Amino acid sequence: MSTLEMIEAAAQRLNGHVRETPLLSSPFLDEIAGRKVLVKPECLQHTGSFKFRGAWSAISALTEVSRQCGVIAYSSGNHAQGVAYAAAQHGVASVIVMPSDAPQLKIDNTRALGAEVVLYDRANESREEIGESLAAKRGLSLIRPYDEPLVIAGQGTVGLELARQAGDAGVTEADVLICCGGGGLTAGISLALEGHSPGLRPRPCEPEGFDDVKRSLLTGHIQSNNAVSGNICDAILTPQPGDVTFPILKRLCGPGLAVSETESLRAMAQAFLRLKIVLEPGGAVSLAAALFRADEIKGETVIVVASGGNADPQVFAQALDFLT
């Protein structure tokens, strides 16, 4: 089980290796949202998303013997790149299981970072089964994308930074909107905020039609999605919340929020225009919720964790069409 102590230990291991991302703001975003909007752009992190944090946390905690055997992960792209890069920095071989319909940019980047990429059919094959089978055959250490305490601890370092930065800005009470798939980032941030800034309330954000976390929080029990593909927010499409993450979300999170594909694209456009940052659709759902679900948010200030920026050029061009 992940704890605040594990997050603080991960922060020590990450020190000097991770980028501390800032809090950005724009009066134009404030006007759309009807309140102050503070954005933490994890799209500026190594490999373009927060996933590098969890990957480094997990790999840096392996024994030397385990590192020599190599690591394996499964991911639609951001965890893939994070693990590939962190492994390369440690001199560790990596194998990444990725869906064949993942954005080509993410597949190409993962290979360029030195990983062996194994493609699978997201609709008909199980990445978990493939990953566990390859791990057993090759003696690799499996680094799960969210249901892994050391990964959650690494993602929680976002929350440590956020608590300090919000305090420096004089913000002690606010909803914190977090892009959410399996819940690793949301769980880690939630634990960090509980320990360091309990007035900041984490709230998971998802695409409409793939809002398993929102429904799970409403019912108090894990709910599944009917599909695992078919939305532009590929980075956060998961079958259901994790067994490790959901108890943390259930205990610490406020109600979930869900946004449309169009709203995600509009948020990408506004992030580019007003903050000069590039977000991918799945990394923009939190900003979309802040801008277009204002009536579901409380307080004078809302904090947004923009989780990733690995957008294919054609998708980004589609988003920019909303500026014309």
Short mmCIF file of C-alpha atoms in Angstrom, two decimals:
data_model
loop_
_atom_site.label_atom_id
_atom_site.label_comp_id
_atom_site.label_asym_id
_atom_site.label_seq_id
_atom_site.Cartn_x
_atom_site.Cartn_y
_atom_site.Cartn_z
CA MET A 1 0.00 0.00 0.00
CA SER A 2 1.32 3.44 -0.90
CA THR A 3 1.84 5.90 1.92
CA LEU A 4 2.94 9.49 2.37
CA GLU A 5 6.29 8.17 3.63
CA MET A 6 6.75 6.24 0.35
CA ILE A 7 5.99 9.40 -1.65
CA GLU A 8 8.52 11.42 0.33
CA ALA A 9 11.12 8.65 -0.15
CA ALA A 10 10.38 8.64 -3.89
CA ALA A 11 10.91 12.41 -3.93
CA GLN A 12 14.40 11.86 -2.54
CA ARG A 13 15.20 9.31 -5.26
CA LEU A 14 13.79 11.61 -7.93
CA ASN A 15 15.73 14.63 -6.70
CA GLY A 16 18.00 15.86 -9.47
CA HIS A 17 16.35 13.64 -12.07
CA VAL A 18 12.82 15.04 -12.36
CA ARG A 19 11.68 18.47 -13.50
CA GLU A 20 9.69 20.50 -11.01
CA THR A 21 6.82 21.80 -13.11
CA PRO A 22 5.44 25.30 -12.33
CA LEU A 23 1.95 26.65 -11.72
CA LEU A 24 0.76 28.66 -14.73
CA SER A 25 -2.15 31.07 -15.01
CA SER A 26 -3.92 33.27 -17.54
CA PRO A 27 -6.61 35.92 -17.06
CA PHE A 28 -8.25 34.64 -20.26
CA LEU A 29 -8.69 31.16 -18.74
CA ASP A 30 -9.96 32.74 -15.53
CA GLU A 31 -12.62 34.56 -17.56
CA ILE A 32 -13.83 31.35 -19.23
CA ALA A 33 -13.91 29.43 -15.94
CA GLY A 34 -15.37 32.23 -13.85
CA ARG A 35 -12.68 31.76 -11.20
CA LYS A 36 -8.90 31.71 -10.83
CA VAL A 37 -7.35 28.78 -12.73
CA LEU A 38 -3.88 27.49 -11.82
CA VAL A 39 -2.41 24.89 -14.18
CA LYS A 40 0.43 22.50 -13.32
CA PRO A 41 1.80 21.43 -16.74
CA GLU A 42 3.20 17.92 -16.41
CA CYS A 43 3.39 18.01 -20.21
CA LEU A 44 6.73 19.74 -19.54
CA GLN A 45 8.04 16.70 -17.65
CA HIS A 46 10.65 14.37 -19.16
CA THR A 47 9.02 12.30 -21.97
CA GLY A 48 6.08 14.70 -22.01
CA SER A 49 4.07 13.42 -19.05
CA PHE A 50 4.02 12.75 -15.31
CA LYS A 51 4.65 9.06 -16.01
CA PHE A 52 8.42 9.53 -15.83
CA ARG A 53 8.06 10.13 -12.09
CA GLY A 54 6.49 6.76 -11.34
CA ALA A 55 8.82 4.94 -13.71
CA TRP A 56 11.94 6.40 -12.08
CA SER A 57 10.52 5.72 -8.62
CA ALA A 58 9.95 2.04 -9.41
CA ILE A 59 13.17 1.36 -11.33
CA SER A 60 15.38 3.21 -8.84
CA ALA A 61 13.97 1.01 -6.06
CA LEU A 62 14.81 -2.29 -7.81
CA THR A 63 17.71 -4.40 -6.60
CA GLU A 64 20.80 -4.45 -8.79
CA VAL A 65 20.07 -8.07 -9.73
CA SER A 66 16.53 -7.18 -10.86
CA ARG A 67 17.80 -4.27 -12.91
CA GLN A 68 20.27 -6.49 -14.73
CA CYS A 69 17.39 -8.77 -15.78
CA GLY A 70 15.44 -5.88 -17.31
CA VAL A 71 11.94 -4.47 -16.95
CA ILE A 72 8.63 -4.75 -18.78
CA ALA A 73 5.57 -2.50 -18.82
CA TYR A 74 2.28 -2.21 -20.67
CA SER A 75 0.94 1.15 -21.73
CA SER A 76 -0.85 3.10 -24.45
CA GLY A 77 2.14 5.40 -24.62
CA ASN A 78 2.98 7.73 -21.74
CA HIS A 79 3.93 5.09 -19.16
CA ALA A 80 5.72 3.35 -22.03
CA GLN A 81 7.92 6.35 -22.71
CA GLY A 82 8.47 7.05 -19.04
CA VAL A 83 9.63 3.49 -18.35
CA ALA A 84 11.76 3.37 -21.50
CA TYR A 85 13.56 6.60 -20.63
CA ALA A 86 13.98 5.84 -16.92
CA ALA A 87 15.27 2.37 -17.79
CA ALA A 88 17.75 3.78 -20.28
CA GLN A 89 19.00 6.28 -17.71
CA HIS A 90 19.62 3.37 -15.32
CA GLY A 91 21.27 1.23 -18.03
CA VAL A 92 18.37 -1.25 -17.86
CA ALA A 93 16.83 -3.08 -20.83
CA SER A 94 13.08 -2.52 -21.29
CA VAL A 95 10.21 -4.23 -23.10
CA ILE A 96 6.96 -2.31 -23.59
CA VAL A 97 3.61 -3.85 -24.58
CA MET A 98 1.59 -1.25 -26.50
CA PRO A 99 -1.76 -1.30 -28.34
CA SER A 100 -1.39 -1.31 -32.09
CA ASP A 101 -3.79 1.67 -32.34
CA ALA A 102 -1.75 3.86 -29.97
CA PRO A 103 -0.68 7.21 -31.46
CA GLN A 104 2.25 6.58 -33.78
CA LEU A 105 4.21 9.35 -32.07
CA LYS A 106 4.13 7.42 -28.80
CA ILE A 107 5.15 4.12 -30.43
CA ASP A 108 8.00 5.79 -32.32
CA ASN A 109 9.22 7.67 -29.25
CA THR A 110 9.20 4.53 -27.11
CA ARG A 111 11.35 2.70 -29.63
CA ALA A 112 13.65 5.72 -30.00
CA LEU A 113 14.19 5.69 -26.23
CA GLY A 114 15.64 2.19 -26.55
CA ALA A 115 12.73 -0.07 -25.66
CA GLU A 116 11.64 -3.23 -27.44
CA VAL A 117 7.99 -2.61 -28.40
CA VAL A 118 5.50 -5.49 -28.53
CA LEU A 119 2.20 -4.51 -30.18
CA TYR A 120 -1.18 -6.08 -29.35
CA ASP A 121 -4.85 -5.76 -30.32
CA ARG A 122 -6.48 -3.66 -27.59
CA ALA A 123 -9.98 -4.89 -28.45
CA ASN A 124 -9.24 -8.63 -28.44
CA GLU A 125 -6.11 -9.22 -26.37
CA SER A 126 -5.20 -8.59 -22.74
CA ARG A 127 -2.14 -6.47 -22.15
CA GLU A 128 -1.98 -7.75 -18.57
CA GLU A 129 -1.80 -11.36 -19.74
CA ILE A 130 0.81 -10.55 -22.37
CA GLY A 131 2.91 -8.54 -19.92
CA GLU A 132 2.79 -11.12 -17.16
CA SER A 133 3.57 -13.94 -19.59
CA LEU A 134 6.62 -12.16 -21.04
CA ALA A 135 7.80 -11.18 -17.56
CA ALA A 136 7.70 -14.82 -16.45
CA LYS A 137 9.39 -16.15 -19.60
CA ARG A 138 12.22 -13.61 -19.65
CA GLY A 139 12.65 -12.95 -15.92
CA LEU A 140 11.69 -9.27 -16.29
CA SER A 141 10.40 -7.02 -13.52
CA LEU A 142 6.85 -5.89 -14.36
CA ILE A 143 6.20 -2.20 -13.73
CA ARG A 144 2.44 -1.71 -13.82
CA PRO A 145 1.17 1.68 -14.98
CA TYR A 146 -0.94 2.50 -11.92
CA ASP A 147 -1.66 -0.48 -9.64
CA GLU A 148 1.87 -0.49 -8.23
CA PRO A 149 2.72 1.23 -4.91
CA LEU A 150 6.16 2.44 -6.04
CA VAL A 151 4.65 3.95 -9.21
CA ILE A 152 1.90 5.63 -7.18
CA ALA A 153 4.59 7.00 -4.86
CA GLY A 154 6.44 8.56 -7.78
CA GLN A 155 3.27 10.14 -9.14
CA GLY A 156 2.56 11.48 -5.66
CA THR A 157 5.58 13.76 -5.95
CA VAL A 158 3.37 15.94 -8.18
CA GLY A 159 1.20 16.45 -5.10
CA LEU A 160 4.17 17.36 -2.90
CA GLU A 161 5.18 20.08 -5.36
CA LEU A 162 1.60 21.24 -5.77
CA ALA A 163 0.97 21.56 -2.03
CA ARG A 164 4.04 23.76 -1.61
CA GLN A 165 3.38 25.84 -4.73
CA ALA A 166 -0.27 26.42 -3.84
CA GLY A 167 0.73 27.45 -0.33
CA ASP A 168 3.26 29.91 -1.76
CA ALA A 169 0.44 31.34 -3.89
CA GLY A 170 -1.78 31.69 -0.82
CA VAL A 171 -4.19 28.95 -1.94
CA THR A 172 -5.13 26.62 0.89
CA GLU A 173 -8.60 25.57 -0.29
CA ALA A 174 -9.48 24.53 -3.83
CA ASP A 175 -10.63 21.65 -6.00
CA VAL A 176 -7.67 19.96 -7.69
CA LEU A 177 -8.71 18.48 -11.04
CA ILE A 178 -6.62 15.50 -12.17
CA CYS A 179 -6.71 13.56 -15.45
CA CYS A 180 -7.56 10.02 -14.40
CA GLY A 181 -7.25 6.60 -16.03
CA GLY A 182 -6.44 3.78 -13.64
CA GLY A 183 -5.92 6.27 -10.84
CA GLY A 184 -2.18 6.17 -10.10
CA LEU A 185 -1.64 9.92 -10.47
CA THR A 186 -4.87 10.78 -8.66
CA ALA A 187 -4.12 8.38 -5.81
CA GLY A 188 -0.56 9.64 -5.37
CA ILE A 189 -1.59 13.29 -5.42
CA SER A 190 -4.46 12.56 -3.02
CA LEU A 191 -2.12 11.01 -0.46
CA ALA A 192 0.36 13.87 -0.74
CA LEU A 193 -2.36 16.51 -0.35
CA GLU A 194 -3.87 14.70 2.62
CA GLY A 195 -0.53 14.96 4.38
CA HIS A 196 0.56 18.44 3.31
CA SER A 197 -2.49 20.47 2.23
CA PRO A 198 -5.79 18.84 3.26
CA GLY A 199 -7.80 21.86 2.10
CA LEU A 200 -7.02 20.96 -1.50
CA ARG A 201 -9.64 18.44 -2.66
CA PRO A 202 -8.61 16.03 -5.46
CA ARG A 203 -11.21 15.30 -8.14
CA PRO A 204 -10.67 12.79 -10.97
CA CYS A 205 -11.49 13.90 -14.53
CA GLU A 206 -12.30 11.51 -17.39
CA PRO A 207 -13.78 11.37 -20.90
CA GLU A 208 -17.53 10.90 -21.24
CA GLY A 209 -18.33 7.25 -21.92
CA PHE A 210 -15.13 6.15 -20.14
CA ASP A 211 -15.94 7.58 -16.71
CA ASP A 212 -15.47 4.40 -14.69
CA VAL A 213 -13.84 6.24 -11.78
CA LYS A 214 -16.65 8.78 -11.57
CA ARG A 215 -19.24 5.98 -11.52
CA SER A 216 -17.19 3.94 -9.07
CA LEU A 217 -17.05 6.86 -6.65
CA LEU A 218 -20.80 7.36 -6.95
CA THR A 219 -21.60 3.72 -6.19
CA GLY A 220 -18.76 3.03 -3.79
CA HIS A 221 -17.76 -0.04 -5.82
CA ILE A 222 -15.47 -0.53 -8.82
CA GLN A 223 -17.32 -0.05 -12.11
CA SER A 224 -16.02 -1.03 -15.55
CA ASN A 225 -16.20 0.61 -18.96
CA ASN A 226 -18.06 -1.15 -21.74
CA ALA A 227 -15.20 -0.46 -24.17
CA VAL A 228 -11.45 0.09 -23.94
CA SER A 229 -11.02 2.15 -27.11
CA GLY A 230 -12.96 4.56 -29.29
CA ASN A 231 -12.06 7.94 -27.75
CA ILE A 232 -9.32 10.44 -28.58
CA CYS A 233 -8.24 10.52 -24.92
CA ASP A 234 -6.22 7.31 -25.39
CA ALA A 235 -3.81 8.09 -22.56
CA ILE A 236 -6.48 7.61 -19.89
CA LEU A 237 -8.64 4.82 -21.33
CA THR A 238 -8.54 1.94 -18.85
CA PRO A 239 -11.04 -0.86 -18.19
CA GLN A 240 -11.67 0.18 -14.56
CA PRO A 241 -9.99 1.75 -11.53
CA GLY A 242 -7.13 -0.21 -10.01
CA ASP A 243 -7.53 -2.50 -7.02
CA VAL A 244 -4.73 -0.61 -5.28
CA THR A 245 -5.79 2.88 -6.36
CA PHE A 246 -9.55 2.77 -5.86
CA PRO A 247 -9.58 2.49 -2.04
CA ILE A 248 -7.41 5.63 -1.94
CA LEU A 249 -9.69 7.47 -4.38
CA LYS A 250 -12.79 6.38 -2.49
CA ARG A 251 -11.40 7.70 0.79
CA LEU A 252 -9.89 10.98 -0.37
CA CYS A 253 -11.48 12.22 -3.64
CA GLY A 254 -14.43 14.45 -4.28
CA PRO A 255 -16.92 13.63 -7.06
CA GLY A 256 -15.56 12.82 -10.49
CA LEU A 257 -16.01 14.97 -13.58
CA ALA A 258 -16.48 13.90 -17.21
CA VAL A 259 -16.00 15.93 -20.39
CA SER A 260 -16.64 15.42 -24.09
CA GLU A 261 -14.06 14.91 -26.82
CA THR A 262 -14.90 18.35 -28.19
CA GLU A 263 -14.32 19.95 -24.81
CA SER A 264 -10.92 18.24 -24.54
CA LEU A 265 -9.94 19.59 -27.96
CA ARG A 266 -11.16 23.08 -27.04
CA ALA A 267 -9.10 22.92 -23.84
CA MET A 268 -6.03 21.91 -25.86
CA ALA A 269 -6.55 24.96 -28.05
CA GLN A 270 -6.90 27.30 -25.08
CA ALA A 271 -3.82 25.84 -23.38
CA PHE A 272 -1.80 26.54 -26.51
CA LEU A 273 -3.23 30.01 -27.06
CA ARG A 274 -3.14 31.25 -23.46
CA LEU A 275 -0.38 29.25 -21.75
CA LYS A 276 1.80 28.37 -24.77
CA ILE A 277 1.84 24.67 -23.88
CA VAL A 278 0.92 21.56 -25.87
CA LEU A 279 -1.51 19.08 -24.29
CA GLU A 280 -2.79 15.78 -25.63
CA PRO A 281 -6.53 15.06 -25.34
CA GLY A 282 -6.19 12.80 -22.30
CA GLY A 283 -3.90 15.34 -20.65
CA ALA A 284 -6.40 18.14 -21.22
CA VAL A 285 -9.57 16.67 -19.66
CA SER A 286 -8.80 18.34 -16.32
CA LEU A 287 -8.49 21.76 -17.94
CA ALA A 288 -11.64 21.05 -19.96
CA ALA A 289 -13.49 20.32 -16.73
CA ALA A 290 -12.23 23.57 -15.17
CA LEU A 291 -13.30 25.60 -18.19
CA PHE A 292 -16.54 23.91 -19.21
CA ARG A 293 -17.88 22.27 -16.03
CA ALA A 294 -17.60 25.35 -13.83
CA ASP A 295 -21.01 24.78 -12.26
CA GLU A 296 -19.74 21.47 -10.81
CA ILE A 297 -16.75 23.11 -9.09
CA LYS A 298 -16.65 25.05 -5.84
CA GLY A 299 -14.45 27.88 -4.63
CA GLU A 300 -12.74 30.97 -5.96
CA THR A 301 -9.75 29.01 -7.31
CA VAL A 302 -9.40 25.73 -9.15
CA ILE A 303 -6.10 23.88 -9.68
CA VAL A 304 -5.59 21.77 -12.81
CA VAL A 305 -3.01 19.03 -13.28
CA ALA A 306 -2.46 18.88 -17.04
CA SER A 307 -0.95 15.42 -17.20
CA GLY A 308 0.58 14.99 -20.66
CA GLY A 309 1.43 16.58 -23.98
CA ASN A 310 2.20 13.74 -26.39
CA ALA A 311 -0.29 14.70 -29.09
CA ASP A 312 0.01 13.46 -32.65
CA PRO A 313 0.36 16.45 -35.01
CA GLN A 314 -2.93 15.71 -36.78
CA VAL A 315 -4.82 15.59 -33.48
CA PHE A 316 -3.22 18.83 -32.36
CA ALA A 317 -4.17 20.42 -35.68
CA GLN A 318 -7.73 19.25 -35.08
CA ALA A 319 -7.69 21.02 -31.73
CA LEU A 320 -6.35 24.24 -33.21
CA ASP A 321 -9.30 24.33 -35.61
CA PHE A 322 -11.33 25.49 -32.60
CA LEU A 323 -9.37 28.76 -32.63
CA THR A 324 -10.68 29.73 -36.06
#
